[in-house]
Amino acid sequence: MSVATVADRQWMAAALKLAAQGMYSTSPNPRVGCILVKDGEAIGEGWHQKAGEPHAEVLALRAAGDNARGATAYVTLEPCSHYGRTPPCAEGLIKAGVSRVVAAVCDPNPDVAGRGFQMLREAGIEVVERCLEDQASAINEGFMKRMRTGLPLVRMKLAMSLDGRTAMASGQSQWITGPEARRDVQRLRAQSCAVITGADSVLIDNPSMTVRSEEAGLTIPADLQRQPLRVIVDGEHRVNASAKIFAQAGDILIASRVAPTTPVERDANSGNLTYWAGEKNDRTDLSGLLRHLAEQGHNEILVESGAQLAGAFVRAGLVDELIVYCAPTILGSDARPLLSLPIGDMAAQIRWRWQDVRMVGDDLRLTMRPELQSSPDKA
Amino acid sequence: MSVATVADRQWMAAALKLAAQGMYSTSPNPRVGCILVKDGEAIGEGWHQKAGEPHAEVLALRAAGDNARGATAYVTLEPCSHYGRTPPCAEGLIKAGVSRVVAAVCDPNPDVAGRGFQMLREAGIEVVERCLEDQASAINEGFMKRMRTGLPLVRMKLAMSLDGRTAMASGQSQWITGPEARRDVQRLRAQSCAVITGADSVLIDNPSMTVRSEEAGLTIPADLQRQPLRVIVDGEHRVNASAKIFAQAGDILIASRVAPTTPVERDANSGNLTYWAGEKNDRTDLSGLLRHLAEQGHNEILVESGAQLAGAFVRAGLVDELIVYCAPTILGSDARPLLSLPIGDMAAQIRWRWQDVRMVGDDLRLTMRPELQSSPDKA
């Protein structure tokens, strides 16, 4: 088994930086970067921009031309072995005469899953696997989870006061957190394939739920900008076409308990409006909805909702990452709770582990992962 | 006006380290360190240990002996100019023939307040003031505040879940935070002159409220260990002698709205039990209580109470520093609030500024100071 050298890891780190350029545009595909190196120099590089466009390896090979013969290819994900929208990259690397391939992570896509490496080895190419594997997995965590489990990665964003409140009893809430935190949320939205909100939020806060790249300070090339699918969980069909969310460009999915009898009418020029229905315990089936979103190719989901829906997601154990913006303010004991989530006994508390803690402007951003996959529902 | 050199600041930093050794024992006196330096070498040092014991300057002069002639004295606080329990240190420095005095901060004690510097200068000694003044003020913030305002420094410690809850609806609460956070609280208690709790806490949680130095990992010499005064705010005289707090050694003060008709009977061997009464808006007068504690020489107070009393202190704008231990767990929307503090309007929110954020074991410790001195009471 070949092992990665220090130089291999340095080149792979550079390839991961390339891959990260696809942060806001590659889905349903993973973010991938590739660098071809010969005699210690990069002779071609590329990163996958979006579905239907060339894979990273193809772009790097194009840049290198005939010079690719005898080079080492650094790829952040196993080169594909199947004919999809493009021919298999493993084949491309073989034809170009690359002599060595260093890869970060095996492609969990059942159409690839090791066959890419196998093709390369059968062609006499030296293959090094698992070079900076953790970093490469992290950059495509949503894609990996979807391929392995049929569910997307679910992030939940919450904004609260120091005492865990989100609004006054009257509903008055704008703004608890500062402009930097709100810009940070734009970045989270931009890297998500879909954003889920609830009927309550649409009816009360009337948000647009779109990505405003400029406001967020994101420098995404115009042709790579996209709007995440906006999903409204509206169990009882309470929202109507007058909501601001329908006026903004971009696709919308309404998820409910049962299919609507009178669908919302929306100006077709603004984007597609589709429906999904599924019921569990007399409510919209949230895990069914997530499974549906994964089937549609959504890798990363952001939940931005009120206390009710957020509480339901947490209770069902469906949240992979909790991102809480905490403002240094006290809203008092009459103010609204962070989550609508009654828990009776200390033993049923829902524990997390800290992932990251940092200042974002005047607010503190707390990122957490579940301590265990158990949830009160299962208790 | 003489100015501190780099070497002066280095010696002063060392003197501040000496002063900090008095963290748990000097009150009602300030923490003070002193180093005598001659020809670039320390020839004597000292720190004030506790009231009645020699001042830092006296110890440093004793260590240096005749060698003090012509030396520079680094003192973290202006040398005293008055006859208290000990003769004035300014006089001691003059008699020893010290040629230069570098001081960090002027003593706000009205009995000193610049007169120490004046005595030294009149004796022909070069005096440098304000060397590391901020650091020296911070180490004696409680003493400084008491001298300037007649009120002690008030810290409030709270422990909560991620969603701002302190206990289940049933009252079940042990333990939300981990052992490291609880040890950290012991340290806060140990550096406080008095710890305030409420009748609710005494009746429900039945705490001892003592400092357990060993458990806290504090290496305080046995003769410098002290128990902070334990103050029970018991407006309606609900606590009785059976509470655990009375069984532990150390003094206790019961603060109430009006003086009791039947005082609590306590075993005199355990420590003094005194009373204080004061009323404001039909409740125990908290600012009056603080003023009383300051008059008794208490520099730093720690409030460790339930939601009701903690809410009252915050509402009255009496908290100088909020220390919140946040555990990565969700207790749910039925659980008890951080503070019993109803606020009706967003405009009346109570804003803080972050002072320090760090992990203490598995918990996050958030330290805050008030953004403004305004409070809802004053609105």
PDB file of C-alpha atoms in Angstrom, chain A residues 160-170 172-176 314 322 324 326-354 357 359 361-364 366 368 371, chain B residues 160-170 172-176 314 322 324 326-354 357 359 361-364 366 368 371:
ATOM      1  CA  MET A 160     -31.194  33.964  20.698  1.00  0.00           C
ATOM      2  CA  SER A 161     -30.538  36.222  23.644  1.00  0.00           C
ATOM      3  CA  LEU A 162     -28.194  35.248  26.460  1.00  0.00           C
ATOM      4  CA  ASP A 163     -31.167  33.861  28.362  1.00  0.00           C
ATOM      5  CA  GLY A 164     -32.249  31.646  25.463  1.00  0.00           C
ATOM      6  CA  ARG A 165     -35.071  33.774  24.093  1.00  0.00           C
ATOM      7  CA  THR A 166     -35.900  34.589  20.497  1.00  0.00           C
ATOM      8  CA  ALA A 167     -38.566  37.269  20.731  1.00  0.00           C
ATOM      9  CA  MET A 168     -40.675  39.202  23.196  1.00  0.00           C
ATOM     10  CA  ALA A 169     -44.013  37.670  24.253  1.00  0.00           C
ATOM     11  CA  SER A 170     -45.660  40.014  21.735  1.00  0.00           C
ATOM     12  CA  GLN A 172     -41.398  41.601  18.643  1.00  0.00           C
ATOM     13  CA  SER A 173     -37.942  40.339  17.659  1.00  0.00           C
ATOM     14  CA  GLN A 174     -36.012  42.384  15.098  1.00  0.00           C
ATOM     15  CA  TRP A 175     -33.088  42.413  15.592  1.00  0.00           C
ATOM     16  CA  ILE A 176     -31.616  40.372  18.391  1.00  0.00           C
ATOM     17  CA  VAL A 314     -34.613  18.525  17.416  1.00  0.00           C
ATOM     18  CA  LEU A 322     -26.856  23.304  15.583  1.00  0.00           C
ATOM     19  CA  VAL A 324     -26.716  29.295  17.586  1.00  0.00           C
ATOM     20  CA  CYS A 326     -26.150  34.362  20.922  1.00  0.00           C
ATOM     21  CA  ALA A 327     -26.529  38.101  21.509  1.00  0.00           C
ATOM     22  CA  PRO A 328     -25.254  39.595  24.795  1.00  0.00           C
ATOM     23  CA  THR A 329     -28.683  40.696  25.918  1.00  0.00           C
ATOM     24  CA  ILE A 330     -31.368  39.576  28.345  1.00  0.00           C
ATOM     25  CA  LEU A 331     -34.936  39.488  27.030  1.00  0.00           C
ATOM     26  CA  GLY A 332     -36.436  38.214  30.282  1.00  0.00           C
ATOM     27  CA  SER A 333     -38.569  35.334  31.443  1.00  0.00           C
ATOM     28  CA  ASP A 334     -41.733  36.351  29.589  1.00  0.00           C
ATOM     29  CA  ALA A 335     -39.970  36.254  26.217  1.00  0.00           C
ATOM     30  CA  ARG A 336     -40.356  33.377  23.784  1.00  0.00           C
ATOM     31  CA  PRO A 337     -38.353  30.159  24.174  1.00  0.00           C
ATOM     32  CA  LEU A 338     -35.583  29.030  21.843  1.00  0.00           C
ATOM     33  CA  LEU A 339     -37.397  25.814  20.986  1.00  0.00           C
ATOM     34  CA  SER A 340     -40.950  24.688  21.556  1.00  0.00           C
ATOM     35  CA  LEU A 341     -39.869  21.431  23.118  1.00  0.00           C
ATOM     36  CA  PRO A 342     -41.313  20.287  26.416  1.00  0.00           C
ATOM     37  CA  ILE A 343     -39.048  17.859  28.291  1.00  0.00           C
ATOM     38  CA  GLY A 344     -40.284  16.453  31.578  1.00  0.00           C
ATOM     39  CA  ASP A 345     -37.289  14.781  33.101  1.00  0.00           C
ATOM     40  CA  MET A 346     -33.591  15.611  33.429  1.00  0.00           C
ATOM     41  CA  ALA A 347     -32.804  12.164  31.982  1.00  0.00           C
ATOM     42  CA  ALA A 348     -34.463  13.198  28.714  1.00  0.00           C
ATOM     43  CA  GLN A 349     -32.312  16.331  28.263  1.00  0.00           C
ATOM     44  CA  ILE A 350     -30.759  16.553  24.789  1.00  0.00           C
ATOM     45  CA  ARG A 351     -26.991  16.832  25.023  1.00  0.00           C
ATOM     46  CA  TRP A 352     -24.613  18.229  22.387  1.00  0.00           C
ATOM     47  CA  ARG A 353     -20.901  18.589  22.028  1.00  0.00           C
ATOM     48  CA  TRP A 354     -19.174  21.844  21.130  1.00  0.00           C
ATOM     49  CA  VAL A 357     -17.225  28.769  19.433  1.00  0.00           C
ATOM     50  CA  MET A 359     -17.353  35.831  17.920  1.00  0.00           C
ATOM     51  CA  GLY A 361     -19.447  40.785  15.300  1.00  0.00           C
ATOM     52  CA  ASP A 362     -20.910  41.454  18.757  1.00  0.00           C
ATOM     53  CA  ASP A 363     -22.546  38.037  18.913  1.00  0.00           C
ATOM     54  CA  LEU A 364     -21.233  34.664  19.906  1.00  0.00           C
ATOM     55  CA  LEU A 366     -21.965  28.390  18.994  1.00  0.00           C
ATOM     56  CA  MET A 368     -22.697  21.965  18.154  1.00  0.00           C
ATOM     57  CA  GLU A 371     -23.764  14.028  21.757  1.00  0.00           C
TER      58      GLU A 371
ATOM     59  CA  MET B 160     -27.678  27.227  32.515  1.00  0.00           C
ATOM     60  CA  SER B 161     -28.420  24.947  29.600  1.00  0.00           C
ATOM     61  CA  LEU B 162     -27.905  26.039  26.023  1.00  0.00           C
ATOM     62  CA  ASP B 163     -31.543  27.131  25.913  1.00  0.00           C
ATOM     63  CA  GLY B 164     -31.172  29.330  28.997  1.00  0.00           C
ATOM     64  CA  ARG B 165     -32.737  27.023  31.572  1.00  0.00           C
ATOM     65  CA  THR B 166     -31.551  26.212  35.086  1.00  0.00           C
ATOM     66  CA  ALA B 167     -33.762  23.300  36.177  1.00  0.00           C
ATOM     67  CA  MET B 168     -36.651  21.168  35.050  1.00  0.00           C
ATOM     68  CA  ALA B 169     -40.189  22.382  35.864  1.00  0.00           C
ATOM     69  CA  SER B 170     -40.140  19.966  38.828  1.00  0.00           C
ATOM     70  CA  GLN B 172     -34.781  18.791  39.305  1.00  0.00           C
ATOM     71  CA  SER B 173     -31.417  20.377  38.429  1.00  0.00           C
ATOM     72  CA  GLN B 174     -28.274  18.545  39.623  1.00  0.00           C
ATOM     73  CA  TRP B 175     -26.023  18.740  37.721  1.00  0.00           C
ATOM     74  CA  ILE B 176     -26.340  20.850  34.616  1.00  0.00           C
ATOM     75  CA  VAL B 314     -30.226  42.372  37.434  1.00  0.00           C
ATOM     76  CA  LEU B 322     -22.258  38.295  34.985  1.00  0.00           C
ATOM     77  CA  VAL B 324     -22.659  32.298  33.056  1.00  0.00           C
ATOM     78  CA  CYS B 326     -23.424  27.224  29.779  1.00  0.00           C
ATOM     79  CA  ALA B 327     -23.737  23.455  29.375  1.00  0.00           C
ATOM     80  CA  PRO B 328     -24.177  22.006  25.864  1.00  0.00           C
ATOM     81  CA  THR B 329     -27.617  20.592  26.611  1.00  0.00           C
ATOM     82  CA  ILE B 330     -31.226  21.433  25.896  1.00  0.00           C
ATOM     83  CA  LEU B 331     -33.633  21.253  28.837  1.00  0.00           C
ATOM     84  CA  GLY B 332     -36.684  22.307  26.824  1.00  0.00           C
ATOM     85  CA  SER B 333     -39.330  24.992  26.957  1.00  0.00           C
ATOM     86  CA  ASP B 334     -41.029  23.757  30.137  1.00  0.00           C
ATOM     87  CA  ALA B 335     -37.830  24.072  32.155  1.00  0.00           C
ATOM     88  CA  ARG B 336     -37.159  26.973  34.521  1.00  0.00           C
ATOM     89  CA  PRO B 337     -35.900  30.330  33.233  1.00  0.00           C
ATOM     90  CA  LEU B 338     -32.443  31.740  33.878  1.00  0.00           C
ATOM     91  CA  LEU B 339     -33.826  34.815  35.598  1.00  0.00           C
ATOM     92  CA  SER B 340     -37.254  35.625  36.911  1.00  0.00           C
ATOM     93  CA  LEU B 341     -37.371  38.926  35.114  1.00  0.00           C
ATOM     94  CA  PRO B 342     -40.367  39.875  33.022  1.00  0.00           C
ATOM     95  CA  ILE B 343     -39.579  42.434  30.298  1.00  0.00           C
ATOM     96  CA  GLY B 344     -42.416  43.668  28.143  1.00  0.00           C
ATOM     97  CA  ASP B 345     -40.731  45.545  25.337  1.00  0.00           C
ATOM     98  CA  MET B 346     -37.659  45.015  23.188  1.00  0.00           C
ATOM     99  CA  ALA B 347     -36.551  48.547  24.099  1.00  0.00           C
ATOM    100  CA  ALA B 348     -36.231  47.447  27.731  1.00  0.00           C
ATOM    101  CA  GLN B 349     -33.894  44.527  26.982  1.00  0.00           C
ATOM    102  CA  ILE B 350     -30.798  44.505  29.186  1.00  0.00           C
ATOM    103  CA  ARG B 351     -27.653  44.528  27.062  1.00  0.00           C
ATOM    104  CA  TRP B 352     -24.179  43.384  28.108  1.00  0.00           C
ATOM    105  CA  ARG B 353     -20.762  43.341  26.524  1.00  0.00           C
ATOM    106  CA  TRP B 354     -18.581  40.242  26.354  1.00  0.00           C
ATOM    107  CA  VAL B 357     -15.485  33.551  26.684  1.00  0.00           C
ATOM    108  CA  MET B 359     -14.265  26.542  27.874  1.00  0.00           C
ATOM    109  CA  GLY B 361     -14.294  21.490  31.073  1.00  0.00           C
ATOM    110  CA  ASP B 362     -17.261  20.641  28.839  1.00  0.00           C
ATOM    111  CA  ASP B 363     -19.013  23.901  29.606  1.00  0.00           C
ATOM    112  CA  LEU B 364     -18.666  27.347  28.170  1.00  0.00           C
ATOM    113  CA  LEU B 366     -19.361  33.559  29.465  1.00  0.00           C
ATOM    114  CA  MET B 368     -20.100  39.900  30.713  1.00  0.00           C
ATOM    115  CA  GLU B 371     -23.476  47.641  28.319  1.00  0.00           C
TER     116      GLU B 371
END
